[in-house]
Amino acid sequence: MTLPLIAYLAGVLTILSPCILPVLPFVFARADRPFVTSTLPMLIGMAITFAGVATLAAIGGAWVVHANQAGRFLALALLIVFGLALLFPAFAERATAPLVALGNRLNNKANAQSASVGASLLLGVATGLLWAPCAGPILGLLLTTAAIQGANVQTSLLLLAYALGAATSLAVALFAGGRVFAALKRSLGAGEWIRRGLGAAVLAGAAAIALGLDTGLLARLSASSTERIERALLDMGGHEPDARMSADGQPAPSLEGGVAWLNSPPLTMEQLRGKVVLIDFWTYSCINCLRALPYVEAWADKYREHGLVVIGVHAPEFAFERDEGNVRRAMANLGVDYPVVLDNQFAIWRAYNNRYWPAHYFIDASGVIRHHRFGEGQYDNSERVIQELLREAGYDPPGGLVDPNAQGASAPASAEPPQSPETYIGYRRRENFVSAEQRTDAVYTYETPTTLQLNQWGLVGEWKVMRQSAELSTAGGAIRFRFNARDLHLVLAPGADGAPVRFRITIDGRAPGAAAGMDVNAAGEGVVREERLYQLIRGGGDGERSFEIEFLDPGVRAFAFTFG
């Protein structure tokens, strides 16, 4: 089973998701028209428009968001006119009078048919601009891949396959619905009432989209509607990370494409022949990377004189991690003294077909990848692989296994896996957001209830929500999160002017005390001085807990929650 087929099947499943509801009236309003000249052009226009906009949104910047917002407004206006035309025959006659006059002058059947196709295609484009499907595991994978790999034919075709799957399920539903409408017209003479009912439904759908219900309430209702089926499709297709990225037995790809090398001049795989090489893909605000880092550092120190070369490939997740000064400062704080290449354009990442932080590739003295490990854990096994490859290369490595005894954010994860997932604050990958409004790239005053369900979160105060982060405009704003994990971390950055931002946290309404993380005191007080991951809660109880962080100064940027 190929990934395009999986994407197509995931699109088919969207018919089961409440997120499809706002666009259904626009589609069913064409149920009584010929399929080839009306329904098919509309669905094709919808699929192509969604694929194009989704591709641009995944790889572009704020200008794409603004352009799409303008397109959505125009599309809403067009579909409101369409709904009014269905609801009020007199309005339809006046609105279509110029087109009718043109058609009479042309008096050509082929031209009339072409006009019908063009009108349907236009409605499809408008529907594609308005459609905001719920981001299940498969759509999330497609959008993340597009964001990391940039614009390419493959990701656009996968998004198109997803949209065509949705169009297929809509076409089937429309075919069945069209027969029902036709039967009602024949038996009840209810054609006029059906048409007016569809007009009202179109206007209701437009109102739902204008109010943000398609990306707010309906997205939350859809959080788990098809997730199990989608994950089963990924499993069947072998698209879990380990299955997709394994490269054992292949020559190690080139290290070219990095924008800068730190702690070393540029290195090549040819220069490293005769050495055992460990490639570590990481980024400095990734909690999983930080927990693996003490082992990588310990291996570099222990085996440096015995034939091992450790190379860190720093592939940034957030925009601030592209800054060389930030990476240098983080490396100094973390004690990273081995070579690190800044892979800001993801050139090395793509060469290794990598999609995971952290990812470790173990390369023998002849330049062949012999083992890989994605994610945390299995450190003893990884070190034994290093020892075996060194012995094969003729070195005499020391025995035993390292025990870094790391502290703070680098301490090992809890034995019990957290029940709260990594959660992004920016709108590109946001989930479980419960604040009443969702304004993008504009300052808005948000409200969030004090009582939340597990893994729900929200903003309080005046925030500007952007693609990757949210920026606080005035002092006193807060973020609330209901979580279940031993540790809670939050990636934060000071404002554009670099001024420190004071904050105070509570857990279940009280100061954290002994549960305070390394970046706060027992009273829950801390300061954001640099762009990095902050450990705010460390232990302090089991089960669900309510977390709140209040910022006493404006300007802070919040990126993502992670748990351990």
mmCIF file of N, CA and C in Angstrom, residues 240-253 281 348-355 359-364 367-374:
data_model
loop_
_atom_site.group_PDB
_atom_site.id
_atom_site.type_symbol
_atom_site.label_atom_id
_atom_site.label_comp_id
_atom_site.label_asym_id
_atom_site.label_seq_id
_atom_site.Cartn_x
_atom_site.Cartn_y
_atom_site.Cartn_z
ATOM 1 N N GLU A 240 4.961 4.021 9.810
ATOM 2 C CA GLU A 240 5.477 4.472 11.090
ATOM 3 C C GLU A 240 6.921 4.925 10.880
ATOM 4 N N PRO A 241 7.460 5.800 11.753
ATOM 5 C CA PRO A 241 8.784 6.359 11.501
ATOM 6 C C PRO A 241 9.871 5.319 11.271
ATOM 7 N N ASP A 242 9.952 4.250 12.106
ATOM 8 C CA ASP A 242 11.039 3.282 11.967
ATOM 9 C C ASP A 242 10.995 2.598 10.609
ATOM 10 N N ALA A 243 9.777 2.309 10.094
ATOM 11 C CA ALA A 243 9.659 1.596 8.826
ATOM 12 C C ALA A 243 10.064 2.491 7.656
ATOM 13 N N ARG A 244 9.785 3.779 7.757
ATOM 14 C CA ARG A 244 10.038 4.676 6.622
ATOM 15 C C ARG A 244 11.491 5.104 6.557
ATOM 16 N N MET A 245 12.191 5.170 7.697
ATOM 17 C CA MET A 245 13.468 5.849 7.703
ATOM 18 C C MET A 245 14.664 4.909 7.819
ATOM 19 N N SER A 246 14.426 3.618 7.962
ATOM 20 C CA SER A 246 15.530 2.681 8.098
ATOM 21 C C SER A 246 16.430 2.731 6.874
ATOM 22 N N ALA A 247 17.750 2.825 7.111
ATOM 23 C CA ALA A 247 18.691 2.885 6.004
ATOM 24 C C ALA A 247 19.883 1.977 6.277
ATOM 25 N N ASP A 248 19.734 0.992 7.148
ATOM 26 C CA ASP A 248 20.849 0.119 7.491
ATOM 27 C C ASP A 248 21.369 -0.598 6.253
ATOM 28 N N GLY A 249 22.702 -0.691 6.156
ATOM 29 C CA GLY A 249 23.318 -1.380 5.028
ATOM 30 C C GLY A 249 23.586 -0.491 3.839
ATOM 31 N N GLN A 250 23.172 0.770 3.885
ATOM 32 C CA GLN A 250 23.386 1.695 2.778
ATOM 33 C C GLN A 250 24.559 2.621 3.085
ATOM 34 N N PRO A 251 25.269 3.114 2.064
ATOM 35 C CA PRO A 251 26.331 4.103 2.309
ATOM 36 C C PRO A 251 25.751 5.360 2.945
ATOM 37 N N ALA A 252 26.482 5.921 3.874
ATOM 38 C CA ALA A 252 26.005 7.137 4.535
ATOM 39 C C ALA A 252 25.968 8.295 3.552
ATOM 40 N N PRO A 253 24.863 9.051 3.514
ATOM 41 C CA PRO A 253 24.783 10.195 2.591
ATOM 42 C C PRO A 253 25.783 11.292 2.942
ATOM 43 N N PHE A 281 20.723 13.693 14.797
ATOM 44 C CA PHE A 281 19.819 14.770 14.401
ATOM 45 C C PHE A 281 19.099 15.281 15.646
ATOM 46 N N ILE A 348 20.727 17.984 4.812
ATOM 47 C CA ILE A 348 21.239 16.700 5.323
ATOM 48 C C ILE A 348 20.075 15.843 5.794
ATOM 49 N N TRP A 349 19.095 16.471 6.420
ATOM 50 C CA TRP A 349 17.877 15.771 6.855
ATOM 51 C C TRP A 349 17.252 15.027 5.682
ATOM 52 N N ARG A 350 17.108 15.708 4.543
ATOM 53 C CA ARG A 350 16.497 15.075 3.366
ATOM 54 C C ARG A 350 17.405 13.996 2.786
ATOM 55 N N ALA A 351 18.723 14.229 2.817
ATOM 56 C CA ALA A 351 19.650 13.227 2.288
ATOM 57 C C ALA A 351 19.526 11.907 3.053
ATOM 58 N N TYR A 352 19.261 11.998 4.351
ATOM 59 C CA TYR A 352 19.087 10.794 5.179
ATOM 60 C C TYR A 352 17.634 10.316 5.200
ATOM 61 N N ASN A 353 16.760 11.009 4.496
ATOM 62 C CA ASN A 353 15.325 10.687 4.518
ATOM 63 C C ASN A 353 14.814 10.626 5.954
ATOM 64 N N ASN A 354 15.297 11.547 6.763
ATOM 65 C CA ASN A 354 14.971 11.540 8.186
ATOM 66 C C ASN A 354 13.692 12.324 8.446
ATOM 67 N N ARG A 355 12.935 11.910 9.466
ATOM 68 C CA ARG A 355 11.724 12.644 9.849
ATOM 69 C C ARG A 355 11.537 12.619 11.363
ATOM 70 N N ALA A 359 17.313 11.482 16.120
ATOM 71 C CA ALA A 359 17.577 10.304 15.290
ATOM 72 C C ALA A 359 19.080 10.052 15.303
ATOM 73 N N HIS A 360 19.475 8.817 15.569
ATOM 74 C CA HIS A 360 20.884 8.453 15.647
ATOM 75 C C HIS A 360 21.209 7.448 14.547
ATOM 76 N N TYR A 361 22.224 7.746 13.753
ATOM 77 C CA TYR A 361 22.707 6.839 12.704
ATOM 78 C C TYR A 361 24.135 6.430 13.052
ATOM 79 N N PHE A 362 24.388 5.132 13.101
ATOM 80 C CA PHE A 362 25.694 4.579 13.480
ATOM 81 C C PHE A 362 26.377 4.076 12.200
ATOM 82 N N ILE A 363 27.524 4.685 11.849
ATOM 83 C CA ILE A 363 28.196 4.451 10.569
ATOM 84 C C ILE A 363 29.546 3.797 10.829
ATOM 85 N N ASP A 364 29.815 2.703 10.111
ATOM 86 C CA ASP A 364 31.071 1.979 10.351
ATOM 87 C C ASP A 364 32.244 2.656 9.651
ATOM 88 N N GLY A 367 32.093 3.627 5.990
ATOM 89 C CA GLY A 367 31.106 4.613 5.560
ATOM 90 C C GLY A 367 29.723 4.062 5.321
ATOM 91 N N VAL A 368 29.390 2.901 5.902
ATOM 92 C CA VAL A 368 28.086 2.267 5.724
ATOM 93 C C VAL A 368 27.271 2.401 7.007
ATOM 94 N N ILE A 369 25.983 2.771 6.860
ATOM 95 C CA ILE A 369 25.091 2.841 8.024
ATOM 96 C C ILE A 369 24.803 1.418 8.497
ATOM 97 N N ARG A 370 25.136 1.132 9.740
ATOM 98 C CA ARG A 370 24.970 -0.222 10.271
ATOM 99 C C ARG A 370 23.822 -0.346 11.263
ATOM 100 N N HIS A 371 23.400 0.776 11.824
ATOM 101 C CA HIS A 371 22.347 0.718 12.841
ATOM 102 C C HIS A 371 21.731 2.111 12.935
ATOM 103 N N HIS A 372 20.490 2.167 13.371
ATOM 104 C CA HIS A 372 19.837 3.449 13.600
ATOM 105 C C HIS A 372 18.945 3.327 14.828
ATOM 106 N N ARG A 373 18.677 4.466 15.416
ATOM 107 C CA ARG A 373 17.767 4.533 16.552
ATOM 108 C C ARG A 373 17.019 5.850 16.470
ATOM 109 N N PHE A 374 15.671 5.785 16.474
ATOM 110 C CA PHE A 374 14.844 6.986 16.430
ATOM 111 C C PHE A 374 14.149 7.167 17.770
#
